[in-house]
PDB file of C-alpha atoms in Angstrom:
ATOM      1  CA  ARG K 769     -51.618 172.066 -75.382  1.00 72.00           C
ATOM      2  CA  LYS K 770     -54.864 173.041 -73.249  1.00 80.00           C
ATOM      3  CA  GLU K 771     -54.297 173.794 -69.576  1.00 87.00           C
ATOM      4  CA  VAL K 772     -56.912 171.237 -68.267  1.00 92.00           C
ATOM      5  CA  GLU K 773     -57.249 167.824 -70.128  1.00 94.00           C
ATOM      6  CA  GLN K 774     -59.981 165.219 -69.871  1.00 94.00           C
ATOM      7  CA  ASP K 775     -61.309 162.432 -71.879  1.00 89.00           C
ATOM      8  CA  PRO K 776     -64.296 163.723 -73.345  1.00 86.00           C
ATOM      9  CA  GLY K 777     -65.793 160.367 -73.178  1.00 89.00           C
ATOM     10  CA  PRO K 778     -68.738 159.502 -73.454  1.00 94.00           C
ATOM     11  CA  PHE K 779     -68.606 156.746 -70.896  1.00 96.00           C
ATOM     12  CA  ASN K 780     -71.208 154.220 -71.271  1.00 97.00           C
ATOM     13  CA  VAL K 781     -71.624 151.742 -68.380  1.00 97.00           C
ATOM     14  CA  PRO K 782     -74.181 149.848 -66.707  1.00 98.00           C
ATOM     15  CA  GLU K 783     -75.441 150.264 -63.344  1.00 98.00           C
ATOM     16  CA  GLY K 784     -73.334 148.911 -60.721  1.00 98.00           C
ATOM     17  CA  ALA K 785     -70.030 149.486 -62.828  1.00 98.00           C
ATOM     18  CA  THR K 786     -66.912 151.299 -61.482  1.00 98.00           C
ATOM     19  CA  VAL K 787     -65.802 154.000 -63.662  1.00 97.00           C
ATOM     20  CA  ALA K 788     -62.763 156.045 -63.509  1.00 96.00           C
ATOM     21  CA  PHE K 789     -62.159 159.753 -65.019  1.00 96.00           C
ATOM     22  CA  ASN K 790     -58.643 161.121 -65.381  1.00 95.00           C
ATOM     23  CA  CYS K 791     -57.576 164.940 -65.646  1.00 95.00           C
ATOM     24  CA  THR K 792     -54.133 166.155 -66.511  1.00 96.00           C
ATOM     25  CA  TYR K 793     -53.020 170.020 -65.639  1.00 94.00           C
ATOM     26  CA  SER K 794     -50.025 171.640 -66.960  1.00 90.00           C
ATOM     27  CA  ASN K 795     -49.426 174.663 -64.485  1.00 82.00           C
ATOM     28  CA  SER K 796     -47.349 173.383 -61.618  1.00 79.00           C
ATOM     29  CA  ALA K 797     -48.010 176.006 -59.662  1.00 79.00           C
ATOM     30  CA  SER K 798     -51.422 174.739 -59.283  1.00 80.00           C
ATOM     31  CA  GLN K 799     -53.203 175.114 -55.746  1.00 80.00           C
ATOM     32  CA  SER K 800     -56.374 173.765 -55.456  1.00 88.00           C
ATOM     33  CA  PHE K 801     -58.442 171.231 -57.293  1.00 93.00           C
ATOM     34  CA  PHE K 802     -62.101 169.863 -57.702  1.00 94.00           C
ATOM     35  CA  TRP K 803     -64.654 167.628 -59.428  1.00 96.00           C
ATOM     36  CA  TYR K 804     -67.728 169.251 -60.522  1.00 96.00           C
ATOM     37  CA  ARG K 805     -70.762 167.815 -61.802  1.00 97.00           C
ATOM     38  CA  GLN K 806     -72.898 169.392 -64.416  1.00 96.00           C
ATOM     39  CA  ASP K 807     -76.307 167.856 -65.449  1.00 95.00           C
ATOM     40  CA  CYS K 808     -77.661 168.818 -69.046  1.00 91.00           C
ATOM     41  CA  ARG K 809     -78.487 172.810 -69.415  1.00 88.00           C
ATOM     42  CA  LYS K 810     -77.723 173.222 -65.891  1.00 93.00           C
ATOM     43  CA  GLU K 811     -74.866 174.707 -64.101  1.00 95.00           C
ATOM     44  CA  PRO K 812     -72.158 173.169 -62.472  1.00 95.00           C
ATOM     45  CA  LYS K 813     -72.010 171.992 -58.951  1.00 95.00           C
ATOM     46  CA  LEU K 814     -69.309 171.075 -56.653  1.00 93.00           C
ATOM     47  CA  LEU K 815     -68.842 167.275 -56.090  1.00 96.00           C
ATOM     48  CA  MET K 816     -65.926 167.206 -54.338  1.00 94.00           C
ATOM     49  CA  SER K 817     -62.463 168.642 -53.563  1.00 91.00           C
ATOM     50  CA  VAL K 818     -59.355 166.706 -54.365  1.00 92.00           C
ATOM     51  CA  TYR K 819     -56.582 167.001 -51.308  1.00 86.00           C
ATOM     52  CA  SER K 820     -52.897 165.557 -51.994  1.00 86.00           C
ATOM     53  CA  SER K 821     -53.921 162.340 -49.668  1.00 88.00           C
ATOM     54  CA  GLY K 822     -56.862 161.379 -51.584  1.00 88.00           C
ATOM     55  CA  ASN K 823     -60.227 161.761 -50.161  1.00 93.00           C
ATOM     56  CA  GLU K 824     -63.446 159.772 -50.308  1.00 94.00           C
ATOM     57  CA  ASP K 825     -67.228 160.652 -50.152  1.00 94.00           C
ATOM     58  CA  GLY K 826     -69.444 157.907 -50.548  1.00 96.00           C
ATOM     59  CA  ARG K 827     -68.773 155.995 -53.686  1.00 98.00           C
ATOM     60  CA  PHE K 828     -66.789 158.583 -54.796  1.00 98.00           C
ATOM     61  CA  THR K 829     -63.316 158.654 -54.262  1.00 97.00           C
ATOM     62  CA  ALA K 830     -60.748 161.434 -55.764  1.00 97.00           C
ATOM     63  CA  GLN K 831     -56.831 161.368 -56.083  1.00 96.00           C
ATOM     64  CA  LEU K 832     -54.355 163.861 -56.607  1.00 95.00           C
ATOM     65  CA  ASN K 833     -50.710 163.228 -57.898  1.00 93.00           C
ATOM     66  CA  ARG K 834     -48.890 166.808 -57.898  1.00 91.00           C
ATOM     67  CA  ALA K 835     -45.579 165.198 -59.379  1.00 91.00           C
ATOM     68  CA  SER K 836     -47.402 163.610 -62.390  1.00 92.00           C
ATOM     69  CA  GLN K 837     -49.802 166.729 -62.334  1.00 93.00           C
ATOM     70  CA  TYR K 838     -52.820 164.481 -62.442  1.00 93.00           C
ATOM     71  CA  ILE K 839     -56.050 164.097 -60.817  1.00 96.00           C
ATOM     72  CA  SER K 840     -58.659 161.265 -60.912  1.00 96.00           C
ATOM     73  CA  LEU K 841     -62.112 160.616 -60.010  1.00 97.00           C
ATOM     74  CA  LEU K 842     -63.488 156.679 -59.532  1.00 97.00           C
ATOM     75  CA  ILE K 843     -66.867 156.463 -59.029  1.00 98.00           C
ATOM     76  CA  ARG K 844     -68.153 152.701 -57.626  1.00 98.00           C
ATOM     77  CA  ASP K 845     -71.450 151.239 -58.108  1.00 98.00           C
ATOM     78  CA  SER K 846     -72.622 153.429 -60.534  1.00 98.00           C
ATOM     79  CA  LYS K 847     -76.264 154.526 -60.277  1.00 98.00           C
ATOM     80  CA  LEU K 848     -78.830 155.978 -62.991  1.00 98.00           C
ATOM     81  CA  SER K 849     -78.375 159.093 -61.520  1.00 97.00           C
ATOM     82  CA  ASP K 850     -74.605 159.577 -61.704  1.00 98.00           C
ATOM     83  CA  SER K 851     -75.383 160.604 -65.386  1.00 98.00           C
ATOM     84  CA  ALA K 852     -73.765 163.895 -66.119  1.00 97.00           C
ATOM     85  CA  THR K 853     -70.703 165.543 -67.280  1.00 96.00           C
ATOM     86  CA  TYR K 854     -67.966 165.698 -64.712  1.00 97.00           C
ATOM     87  CA  LEU K 855     -65.580 168.716 -65.000  1.00 96.00           C
ATOM     88  CA  CYS K 856     -62.092 168.809 -63.576  1.00 95.00           C
ATOM     89  CA  VAL K 857     -61.053 171.924 -62.081  1.00 94.00           C
ATOM     90  CA  VAL K 858     -57.969 173.606 -61.236  1.00 92.00           C
ATOM     91  CA  ASN K 859     -57.119 176.888 -59.347  1.00 88.00           C
ATOM     92  CA  PHE K 860     -53.601 178.465 -59.176  1.00 81.00           C
ATOM     93  CA  LEU K 861     -52.822 181.601 -57.573  1.00 76.00           C
ATOM     94  CA  LEU K 862     -52.345 184.779 -58.912  1.00 73.00           C
ATOM     95  CA  ASN K 863     -49.726 187.553 -57.924  1.00 76.00           C
ATOM     96  CA  THR K 864     -52.671 189.787 -56.956  1.00 71.00           C
ATOM     97  CA  GLY K 865     -53.912 186.979 -54.087  1.00 69.00           C
ATOM     98  CA  GLY K 866     -56.851 185.895 -56.004  1.00 67.00           C
ATOM     99  CA  PHE K 867     -57.229 182.519 -57.720  1.00 71.00           C
ATOM    100  CA  LYS K 868     -57.281 181.892 -61.540  1.00 81.00           C
ATOM    101  CA  THR K 869     -59.755 178.772 -62.271  1.00 87.00           C
ATOM    102  CA  ILE K 870     -59.227 176.740 -65.521  1.00 89.00           C
ATOM    103  CA  PHE K 871     -62.126 174.295 -66.102  1.00 92.00           C
ATOM    104  CA  GLY K 872     -61.493 171.331 -68.231  1.00 93.00           C
ATOM    105  CA  ALA K 873     -64.055 170.298 -71.135  1.00 92.00           C
ATOM    106  CA  GLY K 874     -65.724 167.675 -69.056  1.00 94.00           C
ATOM    107  CA  THR K 875     -65.966 163.964 -69.622  1.00 95.00           C
ATOM    108  CA  ARG K 876     -69.922 162.567 -70.057  1.00 95.00           C
ATOM    109  CA  LEU K 877     -70.883 159.742 -68.470  1.00 97.00           C
ATOM    110  CA  PHE K 878     -74.268 157.744 -69.224  1.00 97.00           C
ATOM    111  CA  VAL K 879     -74.917 154.875 -66.815  1.00 98.00           C
ATOM    112  CA  LYS K 880     -77.631 152.558 -68.226  1.00 97.00           C
ATOM    113  CA  ALA K 881     -80.172 150.126 -66.528  1.00 95.00           C
TER     114      ALA K 881
ATOM    115  CA  ASP D1401     -80.883 181.295 -48.238  1.00 67.00           C
ATOM    116  CA  GLY D1402     -77.829 182.856 -49.725  1.00 74.00           C
ATOM    117  CA  GLY D1403     -76.920 182.073 -53.515  1.00 93.00           C
ATOM    118  CA  ILE D1404     -76.618 183.404 -56.794  1.00 96.00           C
ATOM    119  CA  THR D1405     -79.294 184.622 -58.847  1.00 96.00           C
ATOM    120  CA  GLN D1406     -79.245 185.109 -62.871  1.00 97.00           C
ATOM    121  CA  SER D1407     -81.948 186.554 -64.930  1.00 96.00           C
ATOM    122  CA  PRO D1408     -83.282 186.179 -67.346  1.00 96.00           C
ATOM    123  CA  LYS D1409     -83.037 182.141 -67.546  1.00 95.00           C
ATOM    124  CA  TYR D1410     -83.868 182.051 -71.293  1.00 95.00           C
ATOM    125  CA  LEU D1411     -83.273 185.127 -73.754  1.00 94.00           C
ATOM    126  CA  PHE D1412     -83.686 185.850 -77.518  1.00 93.00           C
ATOM    127  CA  ARG D1413     -81.921 188.471 -79.462  1.00 90.00           C
ATOM    128  CA  LYS D1414     -81.952 190.059 -82.782  1.00 90.00           C
ATOM    129  CA  GLU D1415     -78.758 190.565 -84.320  1.00 88.00           C
ATOM    130  CA  GLY D1416     -77.273 194.116 -83.921  1.00 87.00           C
ATOM    131  CA  GLN D1417     -78.787 194.222 -80.535  1.00 91.00           C
ATOM    132  CA  ASN D1418     -77.342 194.616 -76.950  1.00 93.00           C
ATOM    133  CA  VAL D1419     -78.114 192.816 -74.162  1.00 95.00           C
ATOM    134  CA  THR D1420     -77.705 192.811 -70.422  1.00 97.00           C
ATOM    135  CA  LEU D1421     -77.488 189.769 -68.083  1.00 97.00           C
ATOM    136  CA  SER D1422     -78.135 190.140 -64.460  1.00 98.00           C
ATOM    137  CA  CYS D1423     -76.304 188.437 -61.539  1.00 98.00           C
ATOM    138  CA  GLU D1424     -76.839 189.301 -57.955  1.00 97.00           C
ATOM    139  CA  GLN D1425     -75.381 187.303 -55.073  1.00 97.00           C
ATOM    140  CA  ASN D1426     -76.013 187.539 -51.473  1.00 95.00           C
ATOM    141  CA  LEU D1427     -73.068 185.158 -50.095  1.00 93.00           C
ATOM    142  CA  ASN D1428     -71.048 188.448 -49.481  1.00 92.00           C
ATOM    143  CA  HIS D1429     -68.511 187.203 -51.801  1.00 92.00           C
ATOM    144  CA  ASP D1430     -66.084 189.272 -52.882  1.00 89.00           C
ATOM    145  CA  ALA D1431     -65.029 187.941 -56.385  1.00 90.00           C
ATOM    146  CA  MET D1432     -67.230 187.279 -59.161  1.00 94.00           C
ATOM    147  CA  TYR D1433     -67.072 185.911 -62.774  1.00 95.00           C
ATOM    148  CA  TRP D1434     -68.565 185.116 -65.795  1.00 97.00           C
ATOM    149  CA  TYR D1435     -68.120 182.599 -67.925  1.00 97.00           C
ATOM    150  CA  ARG D1436     -69.404 181.169 -71.212  1.00 96.00           C
ATOM    151  CA  GLN D1437     -70.030 177.533 -72.120  1.00 95.00           C
ATOM    152  CA  ASP D1438     -70.638 176.353 -75.617  1.00 92.00           C
ATOM    153  CA  PRO D1439     -71.414 172.801 -76.567  1.00 84.00           C
ATOM    154  CA  GLY D1440     -69.011 170.459 -75.916  1.00 77.00           C
ATOM    155  CA  GLN D1441     -66.851 172.979 -74.636  1.00 81.00           C
ATOM    156  CA  GLY D1442     -65.480 173.733 -71.223  1.00 84.00           C
ATOM    157  CA  LEU D1443     -66.209 177.213 -69.471  1.00 92.00           C
ATOM    158  CA  ARG D1444     -63.875 180.162 -70.733  1.00 93.00           C
ATOM    159  CA  LEU D1445     -63.675 183.179 -68.649  1.00 93.00           C
ATOM    160  CA  ILE D1446     -65.073 186.619 -69.927  1.00 97.00           C
ATOM    161  CA  TYR D1447     -64.803 188.780 -67.297  1.00 96.00           C
ATOM    162  CA  TYR D1448     -63.804 189.155 -63.326  1.00 93.00           C
ATOM    163  CA  SER D1449     -64.242 191.286 -60.511  1.00 93.00           C
ATOM    164  CA  GLN D1450     -62.243 190.806 -57.406  1.00 87.00           C
ATOM    165  CA  ILE D1451     -63.426 193.944 -55.503  1.00 90.00           C
ATOM    166  CA  VAL D1452     -66.105 196.439 -56.048  1.00 94.00           C
ATOM    167  CA  ASN D1453     -65.259 199.182 -58.867  1.00 95.00           C
ATOM    168  CA  ASP D1454     -62.684 196.690 -60.490  1.00 94.00           C
ATOM    169  CA  PHE D1455     -62.576 194.274 -63.070  1.00 95.00           C
ATOM    170  CA  GLN D1456     -60.413 192.299 -65.449  1.00 92.00           C
ATOM    171  CA  LYS D1457     -60.689 190.907 -68.655  1.00 94.00           C
ATOM    172  CA  GLY D1458     -60.726 187.204 -69.271  1.00 93.00           C
ATOM    173  CA  ASP D1459     -59.755 185.156 -71.885  1.00 91.00           C
ATOM    174  CA  ILE D1460     -62.673 185.751 -74.220  1.00 95.00           C
ATOM    175  CA  ALA D1461     -63.663 189.559 -73.209  1.00 97.00           C
ATOM    176  CA  GLU D1462     -64.036 191.000 -76.694  1.00 96.00           C
ATOM    177  CA  GLY D1463     -67.567 192.267 -77.621  1.00 96.00           C
ATOM    178  CA  TYR D1464     -68.847 192.009 -73.799  1.00 97.00           C
ATOM    179  CA  SER D1465     -68.596 194.859 -70.860  1.00 97.00           C
ATOM    180  CA  VAL D1466     -69.245 194.552 -67.209  1.00 98.00           C
ATOM    181  CA  SER D1467     -69.573 196.641 -64.368  1.00 97.00           C
ATOM    182  CA  ARG D1468     -69.128 196.271 -60.312  1.00 98.00           C
ATOM    183  CA  GLU D1469     -70.728 199.412 -58.860  1.00 97.00           C
ATOM    184  CA  LYS D1470     -71.869 196.912 -55.716  1.00 97.00           C
ATOM    185  CA  LYS D1471     -70.447 193.791 -54.093  1.00 96.00           C
ATOM    186  CA  GLU D1472     -73.698 192.242 -54.677  1.00 97.00           C
ATOM    187  CA  SER D1473     -74.197 192.698 -58.281  1.00 98.00           C
ATOM    188  CA  PHE D1474     -72.269 192.021 -61.577  1.00 98.00           C
ATOM    189  CA  PRO D1475     -74.160 192.517 -64.541  1.00 98.00           C
ATOM    190  CA  LEU D1476     -72.725 191.694 -68.174  1.00 98.00           C
ATOM    191  CA  THR D1477     -73.698 193.200 -71.193  1.00 97.00           C
ATOM    192  CA  VAL D1478     -73.318 191.319 -74.686  1.00 96.00           C
ATOM    193  CA  THR D1479     -72.738 193.878 -77.255  1.00 94.00           C
ATOM    194  CA  SER D1480     -73.407 193.947 -80.912  1.00 88.00           C
ATOM    195  CA  ALA D1481     -69.832 193.523 -81.381  1.00 87.00           C
ATOM    196  CA  GLN D1482     -69.864 189.897 -79.793  1.00 88.00           C
ATOM    197  CA  LYS D1483     -69.997 187.690 -83.464  1.00 88.00           C
ATOM    198  CA  ASN D1484     -71.171 184.767 -82.002  1.00 90.00           C
ATOM    199  CA  PRO D1485     -73.391 185.268 -78.903  1.00 93.00           C
ATOM    200  CA  THR D1486     -75.516 182.210 -78.682  1.00 94.00           C
ATOM    201  CA  ALA D1487     -74.462 180.712 -75.619  1.00 95.00           C
ATOM    202  CA  PHE D1488     -75.018 179.471 -72.057  1.00 96.00           C
ATOM    203  CA  TYR D1489     -73.673 182.205 -69.904  1.00 97.00           C
ATOM    204  CA  LEU D1490     -72.861 181.266 -66.259  1.00 97.00           C
ATOM    205  CA  CYS D1491     -72.144 184.028 -63.166  1.00 98.00           C
ATOM    206  CA  ALA D1492     -69.988 182.778 -60.335  1.00 96.00           C
ATOM    207  CA  SER D1493     -68.729 183.809 -57.084  1.00 94.00           C
ATOM    208  CA  ARG D1494     -65.986 183.060 -54.517  1.00 88.00           C
ATOM    209  CA  ARG D1495     -64.902 184.513 -51.374  1.00 77.00           C
ATOM    210  CA  GLU D1496     -61.346 185.188 -51.939  1.00 67.00           C
ATOM    211  CA  GLY D1497     -58.979 184.558 -49.461  1.00 60.00           C
ATOM    212  CA  ARG D1498     -60.108 180.953 -48.530  1.00 53.00           C
ATOM    213  CA  ARG D1499     -58.190 178.559 -49.523  1.00 56.00           C
ATOM    214  CA  THR D1500     -59.942 175.940 -51.160  1.00 55.00           C
ATOM    215  CA  GLY D1501     -61.262 178.896 -53.968  1.00 72.00           C
ATOM    216  CA  GLU D1502     -64.893 177.268 -54.497  1.00 83.00           C
ATOM    217  CA  LEU D1503     -66.792 178.647 -56.863  1.00 89.00           C
ATOM    218  CA  PHE D1504     -70.372 179.025 -56.670  1.00 93.00           C
ATOM    219  CA  PHE D1505     -72.502 179.368 -59.532  1.00 96.00           C
ATOM    220  CA  GLY D1506     -76.001 180.492 -60.667  1.00 97.00           C
ATOM    221  CA  GLU D1507     -78.455 178.926 -62.842  1.00 96.00           C
ATOM    222  CA  GLY D1508     -77.394 180.165 -65.949  1.00 97.00           C
ATOM    223  CA  SER D1509     -78.555 182.444 -68.922  1.00 97.00           C
ATOM    224  CA  ARG D1510     -79.246 181.073 -72.204  1.00 95.00           C
ATOM    225  CA  LEU D1511     -78.853 183.520 -74.796  1.00 95.00           C
ATOM    226  CA  THR D1512     -79.997 182.727 -78.601  1.00 94.00           C
ATOM    227  CA  VAL D1513     -79.438 185.171 -81.463  1.00 90.00           C
ATOM    228  CA  LEU D1514     -81.681 184.706 -84.117  1.00 86.00           C
TER     229      LEU D1514
END
C-alpha cells in the first residue's frame, strides 16, 4: 500500500462546478499536511496547509480527519485557471528532528468552459 | 527576492555521460532535497541534506551523488550508473525546526538522455 494515496483522475468539470479531492495516508505518526498545485511541466507550489479544525482560503476548503487518516480538498465555483494537478503531501517527524515528506501521485483536474 | 534557483532548465545528455544539476537557495534554509518526477507519478526522494557536510540517501539514490559543502548549494550528479535518467528533477528546501515543514521548490531541471 502506498504511504499517500490519491485518486489520479482526471476530473473533468464545467466552470462553476464544485469538485472534491480525497487523499489517504498510512503513517499514523504524520504531523503536518498540505495541498500543493502543480501546473504542467512546472514545479509544485503550496496551495494551502491543512489543519485539524479545517481551513478555508477563498474558494478552497481543506479538511483533515486524523482518526480516519484522510485529507480532502474542496474547490467551489471552479475556474478555468484551476486546471492543474493537485498533490496531497504529508510530513512525519523523524527521530533526528527533521521531517520526511511523502507526496501523493496527484489528481488531475480539467475545468472546461 | 529569496528563492531557489536550479540550472540548467533543460539538459540533453548522451548515454554514459555524467551530468551535474545545480541548486542554489538564498532562503537561509537548513535542509535541502532532490526529487525526481516521472510522468503520472508522484515525487520520489533521491537525496536530502539537513546540515552542511551531511546528506542522506532517499528512496531512489542509486546512480546519483550529491555534496553539501555550503548551506546555499546542493548539486546533484546523475551518473552513468543511473539506468533511466530521463526525468524532471526538482530541488527543494525547508527551514528545519519549523512546525509547518513547508517545502519550497526550484523551477526544475528537465534531463533527457539521447
